[in-house]
Amino acid sequence: MKGLSICHSSTASSSLPGFIIFFITFCVHKLESARFTVIGPDHPVTAIVGEDIVLPCHLFPRMSAENMEVRWFRSEFTSVVHLYQHGKDEYGQQMPEYHERTELLKAGIMVGNVALGIVNVRPSDEGQYHCFVQDGIFNEEAVLELKVEASGSAPQISVEGYQDGGIRIVCQLAGWYPEPEVLWRDRRGQLLSPSTETKSQDGRGLFEIKSSIIITENSNQNLACSIRNAYFSLEEEPSTFYISDFFFPRMSPWPVVWSVTLVISLVFVSLTLFLLKLRANVTLDPDTAHPYLVLSEDRKSVSRGDTRQQLRDTPERFDTERWVLGCEGFTRGRHRWEVEVGGGRFWAVGVARESVGRKGGISCSPEGGIWAVERWLGQFRALTSPETPLPLSRAPSRIRVCLDCGRGQVTFIDAGDEAPIFTFPPGSVPGERIRPWLWVGGGSWLRLCP
C-alpha cells in the first residue's frame, strides 16, 4: 500500500506541470481568439421624432457574437437600453422608457453585427449610447451619439393688440426639436430683438415658442420671422409682411389693430391656398407596372390593356396584382399630388411602402404595405382592414393625395370641392420610403395631374 501511494504521488507530481502548461496555453489561446474591436459610427446618428432608427455597431475582425454578451446602455452601465445574454434578449434590467421599443438586429450577428433598432424615436432618446460586447473575460465598447430632431409648424403671425404706441405682432410655432431659434429681421436682413419670448415643451418634449415684436410708425415696418435649426444652423424660409403708414393714423388703436389683422389674414389665406396647390411632380415607374397595364409616353397616365405585354419579369415588377408605383419615393417632409380618374368602376389611388411585395397575391391594406381609397362597382371605400365604407354621394373624379412623412399620415381630398375623403391616422405609415401607388381595373384609367 505504501509503494502504491508513493507511485501515485509521483505520477500526480509529474503530471501537474503539464496540466498547468495546458491550462495556460488554453487561456492564452482563448484570449487571443476572443480579441476584437467594437466599432460604431464616427459621426452622430440623426433620427426624426416618431420614426425608427438603427444605431450601427459591429465587431472587427468579423466574428460571431451569438454567444457573447451585448449590452447597450446610456451613461451608466446599469442604465440598460437593451441586453442580449446567453443567446437571448433579457429585459429584466431594461429602463422602462425603452420597454417594447428596442430590438437587437440579429440578422447579422453571426458576422459580428450587433446594431440596435429603436422604434418611435422620442426627444428623450437623444444623447450618448455605449455598445458594449463581452466574450468571457475580454470586453470592448464603442460610444456613439444620437441626435434627435423634429420639424414642426411654419411660423404663424398674428396681431395681439396695440402696445406702447405701436402694434404688437406675434410669431408662433410648435412641434420643433431641438429648441429652435426664432429670428426677426428688417427689410435689410438685420436682426431685430423681440420684445417678449416664451418657450415651453409639450407632452412629447417638443418645443413651442411665442415671440413678439412692437411695430411703430417710425420703426421697421417690413419684417420677417424665421426659424434657425439649432444643430445645422439652417434658417427656414421666413414669413414676411409689410405694414404701411396708413395703419398708423392718429386715432383709436383698435381700428388700426383690426385693419392690420385683416391684412395679415388675407396674406395668410393667400399663402395657404398657394401651399395647398403645391404638388410633387410624380411619374409612373414602368419597371413596376403589371404586364396588363399600359403607360403613356410621359408616364403620367395608366390604363388596363386587353392583352398581356411581353415584359421581363424582374424582381421590381408586379406579376399578379394590376398595380404600378410612382418613380418618386419620399422619406421626409410633406408632399401632395393629384390623380384624375376616368372610366370604369374599378380603381384605387394611394401610397405604398417601397418594400411592398411584388409577386403573388398581396393584401391590399396597411398590413400589406398599402394605404389607399378604392372604387369597387358602386362602392367607394378606404382600404383599411377590414375596409371602411365611405358614404359619398358620388365617387370623386380628381383625388388629392397628401402624404406627411413626419407624422406617418396619409389624407385623401376631393380636389373638385376640397371635401375631405379619408385620413389614415398619424403613425399609420411606417418610417420608410413611400411611393405613389395606383390600381387599375377593367375599363378604367388614371392620370397624374401636372
Short mmCIF file of C-alpha atoms in Angstrom, two decimals:
data_model
loop_
_atom_site.label_atom_id
_atom_site.label_comp_id
_atom_site.label_asym_id
_atom_site.label_seq_id
_atom_site.Cartn_x
_atom_site.Cartn_y
_atom_site.Cartn_z
CA MET A 1 0.00 0.00 0.00
CA LYS A 2 2.83 2.31 0.82
CA GLY A 3 4.51 1.64 -2.51
CA LEU A 4 1.26 2.24 -4.33
CA SER A 5 0.84 5.51 -2.52
CA ILE A 6 4.35 6.61 -3.42
CA CYS A 7 3.82 5.62 -7.02
CA HIS A 8 0.52 7.58 -7.21
CA SER A 9 2.08 10.66 -5.67
CA SER A 10 4.95 10.54 -8.14
CA THR A 11 2.56 10.26 -11.07
CA ALA A 12 0.46 13.19 -9.86
CA SER A 13 3.55 15.29 -9.29
CA SER A 14 4.86 14.63 -12.76
CA SER A 15 1.50 15.41 -14.44
CA LEU A 16 0.90 18.69 -12.57
CA PRO A 17 3.32 20.86 -14.62
CA GLY A 18 1.83 19.51 -17.81
CA PHE A 19 -1.65 20.39 -16.64
CA ILE A 20 -0.57 23.92 -15.74
CA ILE A 21 1.07 24.36 -19.13
CA PHE A 22 -2.06 23.08 -20.86
CA PHE A 23 -4.27 25.42 -18.80
CA ILE A 24 -2.12 28.48 -19.52
CA THR A 25 -1.92 27.60 -23.21
CA PHE A 26 -5.69 27.16 -23.35
CA CYS A 27 -6.32 30.52 -21.65
CA VAL A 28 -3.86 32.35 -23.86
CA HIS A 29 -5.45 30.77 -26.92
CA LYS A 30 -8.86 31.69 -25.64
CA LEU A 31 -7.86 35.31 -25.02
CA GLU A 32 -6.19 35.60 -28.40
CA SER A 33 -9.15 34.14 -30.25
CA ALA A 34 -11.60 36.40 -28.44
CA ARG A 35 -9.78 39.68 -29.08
CA PHE A 36 -11.78 42.14 -31.17
CA THR A 37 -12.60 45.82 -31.50
CA VAL A 38 -16.11 47.23 -31.23
CA ILE A 39 -16.73 49.82 -33.93
CA GLY A 40 -19.50 52.40 -34.14
CA PRO A 41 -20.05 55.38 -36.46
CA ASP A 42 -17.51 58.21 -36.20
CA HIS A 43 -20.22 60.84 -36.59
CA PRO A 44 -23.55 61.49 -34.81
CA VAL A 45 -26.58 59.49 -35.95
CA THR A 46 -29.63 61.67 -36.60
CA ALA A 47 -33.21 60.46 -36.07
CA ILE A 48 -36.62 62.05 -36.66
CA VAL A 49 -39.13 62.14 -33.82
CA GLY A 50 -41.75 59.42 -34.33
CA GLU A 51 -39.66 57.45 -36.84
CA ASP A 52 -37.45 54.38 -36.34
CA ILE A 53 -33.65 54.42 -36.20
CA VAL A 54 -30.82 51.88 -36.27
CA LEU A 55 -27.69 52.52 -34.18
CA PRO A 56 -24.84 50.80 -36.09
CA CYS A 57 -22.25 48.72 -34.21
CA HIS A 58 -20.08 45.75 -35.25
CA LEU A 59 -17.05 43.71 -34.30
CA PHE A 60 -13.69 43.83 -36.05
CA PRO A 61 -12.45 41.45 -37.22
CA ARG A 62 -15.77 39.97 -38.18
CA MET A 63 -16.76 37.07 -35.92
CA SER A 64 -19.90 35.58 -34.45
CA ALA A 65 -21.35 37.41 -31.45
CA GLU A 66 -24.13 34.87 -30.97
CA ASN A 67 -22.68 33.57 -27.69
CA MET A 68 -21.37 36.89 -26.42
CA GLU A 69 -22.97 39.45 -24.13
CA VAL A 70 -24.14 42.58 -25.98
CA ARG A 71 -25.16 45.44 -23.74
CA TRP A 72 -26.43 48.78 -25.00
CA PHE A 73 -26.54 51.35 -22.22
CA ARG A 74 -26.61 55.11 -21.63
CA SER A 75 -24.42 56.99 -19.12
CA GLU A 76 -24.33 54.18 -16.52
CA PHE A 77 -23.52 50.51 -17.12
CA THR A 78 -26.78 49.65 -15.34
CA SER A 79 -28.81 52.11 -17.45
CA VAL A 80 -29.69 49.31 -19.83
CA VAL A 81 -31.26 50.18 -23.15
CA HIS A 82 -31.07 46.59 -24.43
CA LEU A 83 -29.31 43.46 -23.15
CA TYR A 84 -28.53 40.29 -25.12
CA GLN A 85 -27.12 37.49 -22.97
CA HIS A 86 -26.82 33.68 -23.13
CA GLY A 87 -28.14 33.70 -26.69
CA LYS A 88 -31.35 35.62 -25.97
CA ASP A 89 -32.71 39.07 -25.13
CA GLU A 90 -33.01 39.90 -21.42
CA TYR A 91 -35.48 42.59 -20.39
CA GLY A 92 -35.27 42.45 -16.60
CA GLN A 93 -32.76 45.30 -16.35
CA GLN A 94 -34.11 47.41 -19.21
CA MET A 95 -35.04 51.02 -18.48
CA PRO A 96 -38.85 51.47 -18.57
CA GLU A 97 -38.73 54.18 -21.24
CA TYR A 98 -37.31 51.66 -23.73
CA HIS A 99 -39.82 48.89 -22.99
CA GLU A 100 -41.03 47.28 -26.26
CA ARG A 101 -39.12 49.89 -28.28
CA THR A 102 -35.76 48.18 -28.89
CA GLU A 103 -34.51 45.22 -30.89
CA LEU A 104 -31.03 43.77 -31.37
CA LEU A 105 -30.87 43.15 -35.11
CA LYS A 106 -29.74 39.54 -35.17
CA ALA A 107 -29.73 39.01 -38.93
CA GLY A 108 -26.02 39.81 -38.98
CA ILE A 109 -24.98 38.63 -35.52
CA MET A 110 -23.04 35.67 -36.99
CA VAL A 111 -20.68 38.16 -38.66
CA GLY A 112 -20.42 40.48 -35.68
CA ASN A 113 -23.21 42.94 -36.47
CA VAL A 114 -24.79 43.99 -33.15
CA ALA A 115 -26.77 47.03 -34.32
CA LEU A 116 -29.68 48.24 -32.19
CA GLY A 117 -33.06 49.28 -33.56
CA ILE A 118 -35.19 51.84 -31.70
CA VAL A 119 -38.79 52.45 -32.78
CA ASN A 120 -40.87 55.60 -32.37
CA VAL A 121 -37.93 57.86 -31.51
CA ARG A 122 -38.53 60.43 -28.74
CA PRO A 123 -36.63 63.62 -27.85
CA SER A 124 -35.58 61.92 -24.60
CA ASP A 125 -33.68 59.29 -26.66
CA GLU A 126 -31.09 61.90 -27.59
CA GLY A 127 -27.59 61.53 -26.19
CA GLN A 128 -24.72 59.06 -25.91
CA TYR A 129 -25.07 55.28 -26.27
CA HIS A 130 -22.50 52.65 -25.34
CA CYS A 131 -22.27 49.47 -27.43
CA PHE A 132 -20.57 47.03 -25.03
CA VAL A 133 -19.61 43.48 -26.09
CA GLN A 134 -18.07 40.85 -23.79
CA ASP A 135 -16.71 37.39 -24.57
CA GLY A 136 -15.51 35.55 -21.48
CA ILE A 137 -13.22 37.93 -19.60
CA PHE A 138 -12.50 40.08 -22.66
CA ASN A 139 -14.68 43.09 -23.50
CA GLU A 140 -14.67 46.19 -25.66
CA GLU A 141 -17.11 49.01 -26.28
CA ALA A 142 -17.86 51.86 -28.69
CA VAL A 143 -19.58 55.13 -27.87
CA LEU A 144 -21.87 56.87 -30.35
CA GLU A 145 -24.04 59.96 -30.35
CA LEU A 146 -27.74 60.07 -31.26
CA LYS A 147 -29.23 63.41 -32.24
CA VAL A 148 -33.00 63.82 -32.49
CA GLU A 149 -34.90 66.42 -34.47
CA ALA A 150 -38.46 67.31 -35.40
CA SER A 151 -39.66 69.90 -37.90
CA GLY A 152 -42.88 71.44 -36.63
CA SER A 153 -45.21 74.10 -37.92
CA ALA A 154 -44.09 77.02 -40.05
CA PRO A 155 -44.04 80.44 -38.32
CA GLN A 156 -47.58 81.76 -37.90
CA ILE A 157 -48.05 85.50 -37.48
CA SER A 158 -50.92 87.19 -35.66
CA VAL A 159 -51.78 90.58 -34.18
CA GLU A 160 -52.40 90.60 -30.44
CA GLY A 161 -53.08 94.23 -29.63
CA TYR A 162 -51.92 97.80 -29.53
CA GLN A 163 -48.99 98.45 -27.19
CA ASP A 164 -46.57 101.29 -26.42
CA GLY A 165 -47.80 103.39 -29.34
CA GLY A 166 -47.39 100.56 -31.82
CA ILE A 167 -48.81 97.25 -32.94
CA ARG A 168 -47.78 94.04 -31.21
CA ILE A 169 -47.04 91.31 -33.79
CA VAL A 170 -46.60 87.73 -32.61
CA CYS A 171 -44.76 84.86 -34.32
CA GLN A 172 -45.72 81.39 -33.05
CA LEU A 173 -44.52 77.88 -33.85
CA ALA A 174 -44.92 74.41 -32.33
CA GLY A 175 -43.69 70.83 -32.67
CA TRP A 176 -39.95 71.55 -33.01
CA TYR A 177 -36.91 69.76 -31.60
CA PRO A 178 -34.28 70.65 -30.58
CA GLU A 179 -35.23 74.10 -29.38
CA PRO A 180 -35.13 76.32 -32.49
CA GLU A 181 -34.16 79.96 -32.60
CA VAL A 182 -36.83 82.44 -33.71
CA LEU A 183 -35.35 85.32 -35.71
CA TRP A 184 -36.86 88.70 -36.54
CA ARG A 185 -35.25 90.64 -39.41
CA ASP A 186 -35.87 94.01 -41.01
CA ARG A 187 -36.03 94.77 -44.72
CA ARG A 188 -32.21 94.83 -44.94
CA GLY A 189 -31.91 91.44 -43.25
CA GLN A 190 -30.63 92.90 -39.99
CA LEU A 191 -31.59 91.03 -36.83
CA LEU A 192 -34.12 92.66 -34.51
CA SER A 193 -34.61 91.94 -30.81
CA PRO A 194 -38.03 90.61 -29.80
CA SER A 195 -39.91 92.46 -27.09
CA THR A 196 -41.00 89.19 -25.43
CA GLU A 197 -40.43 85.48 -25.99
CA THR A 198 -41.88 82.49 -24.16
CA LYS A 199 -40.88 78.85 -24.58
CA SER A 200 -42.45 75.60 -23.42
CA GLN A 201 -42.42 71.87 -24.18
CA ASP A 202 -45.46 69.71 -24.83
CA GLY A 203 -46.06 66.20 -23.52
CA ARG A 204 -43.77 64.69 -26.16
CA GLY A 205 -40.92 67.06 -25.36
CA LEU A 206 -41.39 69.19 -28.49
CA PHE A 207 -40.88 72.94 -28.26
CA GLU A 208 -43.50 75.65 -28.60
CA ILE A 209 -42.28 79.25 -28.92
CA LYS A 210 -44.15 82.55 -28.93
CA SER A 211 -42.10 85.61 -29.89
CA SER A 212 -43.44 89.15 -30.25
CA ILE A 213 -42.20 92.49 -31.53
CA ILE A 214 -43.66 96.00 -31.46
CA ILE A 215 -44.09 97.86 -34.75
CA THR A 216 -44.39 101.65 -34.53
CA GLU A 217 -44.85 104.23 -37.24
CA ASN A 218 -41.18 105.24 -37.09
CA SER A 219 -39.74 101.75 -36.71
CA ASN A 220 -39.15 98.88 -39.10
CA GLN A 221 -42.43 98.08 -40.81
CA ASN A 222 -41.09 95.47 -43.23
CA LEU A 223 -40.43 92.39 -41.11
CA ALA A 224 -39.64 88.72 -41.48
CA CYS A 225 -39.97 85.92 -38.92
CA SER A 226 -37.94 82.76 -39.50
CA ILE A 227 -36.60 79.70 -37.65
CA ARG A 228 -33.00 78.54 -37.37
CA ASN A 229 -32.18 74.89 -36.67
CA ALA A 230 -30.03 74.57 -33.57
CA TYR A 231 -27.98 71.65 -34.99
CA PHE A 232 -27.28 72.70 -38.53
CA SER A 233 -27.67 76.50 -38.37
CA LEU A 234 -30.08 76.26 -41.28
CA GLU A 235 -32.66 79.01 -41.50
CA GLU A 236 -36.14 78.09 -42.71
CA GLU A 237 -37.89 80.20 -45.35
CA PRO A 238 -39.18 83.28 -43.48
CA SER A 239 -42.73 84.56 -43.20
CA THR A 240 -42.64 88.23 -44.24
CA PHE A 241 -45.09 91.12 -44.21
CA TYR A 242 -45.18 94.89 -44.57
CA ILE A 243 -47.33 97.47 -42.79
CA SER A 244 -47.58 100.92 -44.36
CA ASP A 245 -48.04 104.28 -42.64
CA PHE A 246 -51.73 104.05 -43.45
CA PHE A 247 -52.16 101.74 -40.47
CA PHE A 248 -50.75 104.30 -38.03
CA PRO A 249 -53.28 107.18 -38.14
CA ARG A 250 -53.83 109.46 -35.19
CA MET A 251 -56.89 107.69 -33.95
CA SER A 252 -58.08 104.99 -31.52
CA PRO A 253 -55.73 102.00 -31.71
CA TRP A 254 -58.38 99.32 -32.15
CA PRO A 255 -59.36 100.14 -35.75
CA VAL A 256 -55.65 100.01 -36.53
CA VAL A 257 -55.35 96.58 -34.99
CA TRP A 258 -58.40 95.35 -36.84
CA SER A 259 -57.04 96.69 -40.14
CA VAL A 260 -53.66 95.04 -39.64
CA THR A 261 -55.35 91.79 -38.62
CA LEU A 262 -57.39 91.89 -41.82
CA VAL A 263 -54.31 92.47 -43.98
CA ILE A 264 -52.32 89.66 -42.34
CA SER A 265 -55.31 87.33 -42.52
CA LEU A 266 -55.64 87.98 -46.24
CA VAL A 267 -51.92 87.38 -46.72
CA PHE A 268 -52.09 84.04 -44.90
CA VAL A 269 -55.24 82.94 -46.69
CA SER A 270 -53.44 83.54 -49.98
CA LEU A 271 -50.34 81.75 -48.69
CA THR A 272 -52.42 78.79 -47.51
CA LEU A 273 -54.16 78.49 -50.86
CA PHE A 274 -50.78 78.66 -52.59
CA LEU A 275 -49.29 75.93 -50.40
CA LEU A 276 -52.30 73.71 -50.94
CA LYS A 277 -51.66 73.91 -54.66
CA LEU A 278 -48.02 72.82 -54.34
CA ARG A 279 -47.71 69.33 -55.73
CA ALA A 280 -44.94 66.80 -56.04
CA ASN A 281 -44.13 66.16 -59.69
CA VAL A 282 -44.66 62.40 -59.71
CA THR A 283 -44.41 59.98 -62.63
CA LEU A 284 -45.11 56.28 -63.01
CA ASP A 285 -42.37 53.65 -62.89
CA PRO A 286 -42.68 51.30 -65.91
CA ASP A 287 -40.35 48.77 -64.26
CA THR A 288 -43.02 48.07 -61.62
CA ALA A 289 -46.12 48.04 -63.87
CA HIS A 290 -48.03 44.76 -64.27
CA PRO A 291 -47.83 43.46 -67.87
CA TYR A 292 -51.56 44.19 -68.41
CA LEU A 293 -51.07 47.90 -67.63
CA VAL A 294 -50.30 50.36 -70.42
CA LEU A 295 -48.43 53.57 -69.55
CA SER A 296 -48.42 56.74 -71.61
CA GLU A 297 -45.16 58.06 -73.09
CA ASP A 298 -44.94 60.83 -70.49
CA ARG A 299 -45.53 58.22 -67.72
CA LYS A 300 -48.40 60.26 -66.35
CA SER A 301 -51.33 58.01 -67.37
CA VAL A 302 -52.09 54.32 -67.00
CA SER A 303 -54.91 52.15 -68.36
CA ARG A 304 -55.84 48.48 -68.43
CA GLY A 305 -54.87 46.72 -71.66
CA ASP A 306 -56.68 43.82 -73.32
CA THR A 307 -53.62 41.58 -73.68
CA ARG A 308 -50.62 40.79 -71.55
CA GLN A 309 -47.46 42.55 -72.76
CA GLN A 310 -44.22 40.63 -73.20
CA LEU A 311 -42.18 42.27 -70.45
CA ARG A 312 -39.25 40.99 -68.41
CA ASP A 313 -40.33 39.51 -65.09
CA THR A 314 -37.88 41.45 -62.93
CA PRO A 315 -37.94 41.49 -59.10
CA GLU A 316 -39.43 45.01 -59.22
CA ARG A 317 -42.41 44.13 -61.41
CA PHE A 318 -45.84 43.15 -60.05
CA ASP A 319 -46.72 39.77 -61.57
CA THR A 320 -50.20 39.16 -60.14
CA GLU A 321 -51.77 42.42 -58.96
CA ARG A 322 -52.59 45.07 -61.60
CA TRP A 323 -50.56 47.72 -59.78
CA VAL A 324 -47.93 50.32 -60.61
CA LEU A 325 -45.75 52.50 -58.37
CA GLY A 326 -44.57 56.04 -58.85
CA CYS A 327 -40.92 56.65 -59.63
CA GLU A 328 -40.54 59.10 -56.78
CA GLY A 329 -40.15 57.97 -53.17
CA PHE A 330 -40.49 60.08 -50.04
CA THR A 331 -38.99 59.64 -46.58
CA ARG A 332 -39.27 63.16 -45.14
CA GLY A 333 -41.46 66.23 -45.43
CA ARG A 334 -44.97 66.80 -46.76
CA HIS A 335 -45.95 66.02 -50.35
CA ARG A 336 -49.12 66.38 -52.45
CA TRP A 337 -50.18 65.19 -55.85
CA GLU A 338 -53.49 64.75 -57.67
CA VAL A 339 -54.89 61.84 -59.68
CA GLU A 340 -57.64 62.19 -62.26
CA VAL A 341 -59.99 59.20 -62.56
CA GLY A 342 -61.72 58.24 -65.76
CA GLY A 343 -63.99 55.43 -66.94
CA GLY A 344 -64.68 52.11 -65.31
CA ARG A 345 -65.83 51.19 -61.83
CA PHE A 346 -62.66 49.51 -60.57
CA TRP A 347 -59.68 51.58 -59.46
CA ALA A 348 -57.70 52.62 -56.39
CA VAL A 349 -55.41 55.53 -55.53
CA GLY A 350 -52.91 55.79 -52.67
CA VAL A 351 -49.37 55.13 -51.48
CA ALA A 352 -47.27 52.05 -50.78
CA ARG A 353 -44.04 51.37 -48.96
CA GLU A 354 -41.19 50.73 -51.36
CA SER A 355 -40.70 47.21 -49.97
CA VAL A 356 -44.27 46.17 -50.80
CA GLY A 357 -44.42 42.63 -52.19
CA ARG A 358 -44.29 42.29 -55.97
CA LYS A 359 -45.01 38.60 -56.51
CA GLY A 360 -48.21 36.65 -55.90
CA GLY A 361 -51.31 37.82 -54.07
CA ILE A 362 -50.76 40.73 -51.67
CA SER A 363 -53.10 42.16 -49.06
CA CYS A 364 -54.43 45.49 -50.30
CA SER A 365 -54.29 47.07 -46.82
CA PRO A 366 -51.85 48.72 -44.40
CA GLU A 367 -50.77 45.25 -43.29
CA GLY A 368 -49.68 44.60 -46.87
CA GLY A 369 -47.99 48.00 -47.14
CA ILE A 370 -50.84 49.83 -48.95
CA TRP A 371 -52.74 52.96 -47.83
CA ALA A 372 -55.42 53.83 -50.37
CA VAL A 373 -59.04 54.56 -51.29
CA GLU A 374 -60.86 52.40 -53.83
CA ARG A 375 -63.89 52.29 -56.06
CA TRP A 376 -65.35 48.81 -56.43
CA LEU A 377 -68.52 48.62 -58.51
CA GLY A 378 -70.87 51.10 -56.88
CA GLN A 379 -68.98 51.29 -53.60
CA PHE A 380 -66.32 53.76 -52.52
CA ARG A 381 -64.20 52.70 -49.55
CA ALA A 382 -60.90 53.11 -47.71
CA LEU A 383 -58.63 50.07 -47.84
CA THR A 384 -58.32 49.58 -44.11
CA SER A 385 -58.53 46.14 -42.55
CA PRO A 386 -61.44 45.48 -42.86
CA GLU A 387 -62.45 48.06 -45.47
CA THR A 388 -64.15 51.29 -44.35
CA PRO A 389 -67.19 52.29 -46.48
CA LEU A 390 -67.11 55.97 -47.48
CA PRO A 391 -70.64 57.39 -47.68
CA LEU A 392 -70.07 59.75 -50.62
CA SER A 393 -72.91 60.73 -52.91
CA ARG A 394 -70.57 60.23 -55.87
CA ALA A 395 -67.06 58.98 -56.46
CA PRO A 396 -64.65 61.90 -56.94
CA SER A 397 -63.21 62.46 -60.41
CA ARG A 398 -59.99 64.01 -59.09
CA ILE A 399 -58.30 62.95 -55.84
CA ARG A 400 -55.58 64.82 -53.98
CA VAL A 401 -53.17 62.60 -52.05
CA CYS A 402 -51.46 64.34 -49.10
CA LEU A 403 -48.50 62.47 -47.55
CA ASP A 404 -46.99 63.71 -44.28
CA CYS A 405 -43.87 61.59 -43.69
CA GLY A 406 -43.08 63.22 -40.37
CA ARG A 407 -46.46 62.27 -38.88
CA GLY A 408 -46.78 58.99 -40.76
CA GLN A 409 -50.16 60.08 -42.13
CA VAL A 410 -51.98 59.98 -45.49
CA THR A 411 -55.02 62.14 -46.29
CA PHE A 412 -57.27 61.96 -49.36
CA ILE A 413 -59.22 65.04 -50.52
CA ASP A 414 -61.77 65.53 -53.28
CA ALA A 415 -59.85 68.07 -55.38
CA GLY A 416 -63.10 69.18 -57.01
CA ASP A 417 -64.79 70.63 -53.95
CA GLU A 418 -61.93 70.39 -51.38
CA ALA A 419 -64.02 67.99 -49.26
CA PRO A 420 -62.02 65.54 -47.12
CA ILE A 421 -62.46 61.88 -48.14
CA PHE A 422 -60.47 59.84 -45.63
CA THR A 423 -57.38 60.09 -43.42
CA PHE A 424 -55.19 57.25 -42.21
CA PRO A 425 -54.33 58.47 -38.69
CA PRO A 426 -50.86 59.68 -37.60
CA GLY A 427 -48.38 56.86 -37.17
CA SER A 428 -50.16 54.61 -39.69
CA VAL A 429 -47.44 54.89 -42.32
CA PRO A 430 -44.03 53.49 -41.25
CA GLY A 431 -40.82 55.49 -41.37
CA GLU A 432 -39.52 54.07 -44.63
CA ARG A 433 -39.50 55.16 -48.27
CA ILE A 434 -43.07 55.69 -49.52
CA ARG A 435 -44.12 55.81 -53.19
CA PRO A 436 -47.32 56.71 -55.07
CA TRP A 437 -49.43 53.64 -55.88
CA LEU A 438 -52.26 53.01 -58.40
CA TRP A 439 -54.52 50.07 -59.19
CA VAL A 440 -56.39 49.99 -62.49
CA GLY A 441 -59.29 47.65 -63.16
CA GLY A 442 -61.02 46.82 -66.43
CA GLY A 443 -62.17 49.84 -68.45
CA SER A 444 -60.55 52.36 -66.09
CA TRP A 445 -57.70 54.82 -66.49
CA LEU A 446 -55.85 57.07 -64.08
CA ARG A 447 -53.78 60.15 -64.79
CA LEU A 448 -51.32 62.06 -62.61
CA CYS A 449 -52.22 65.71 -62.95
CA PRO A 450 -49.49 68.24 -63.81
#
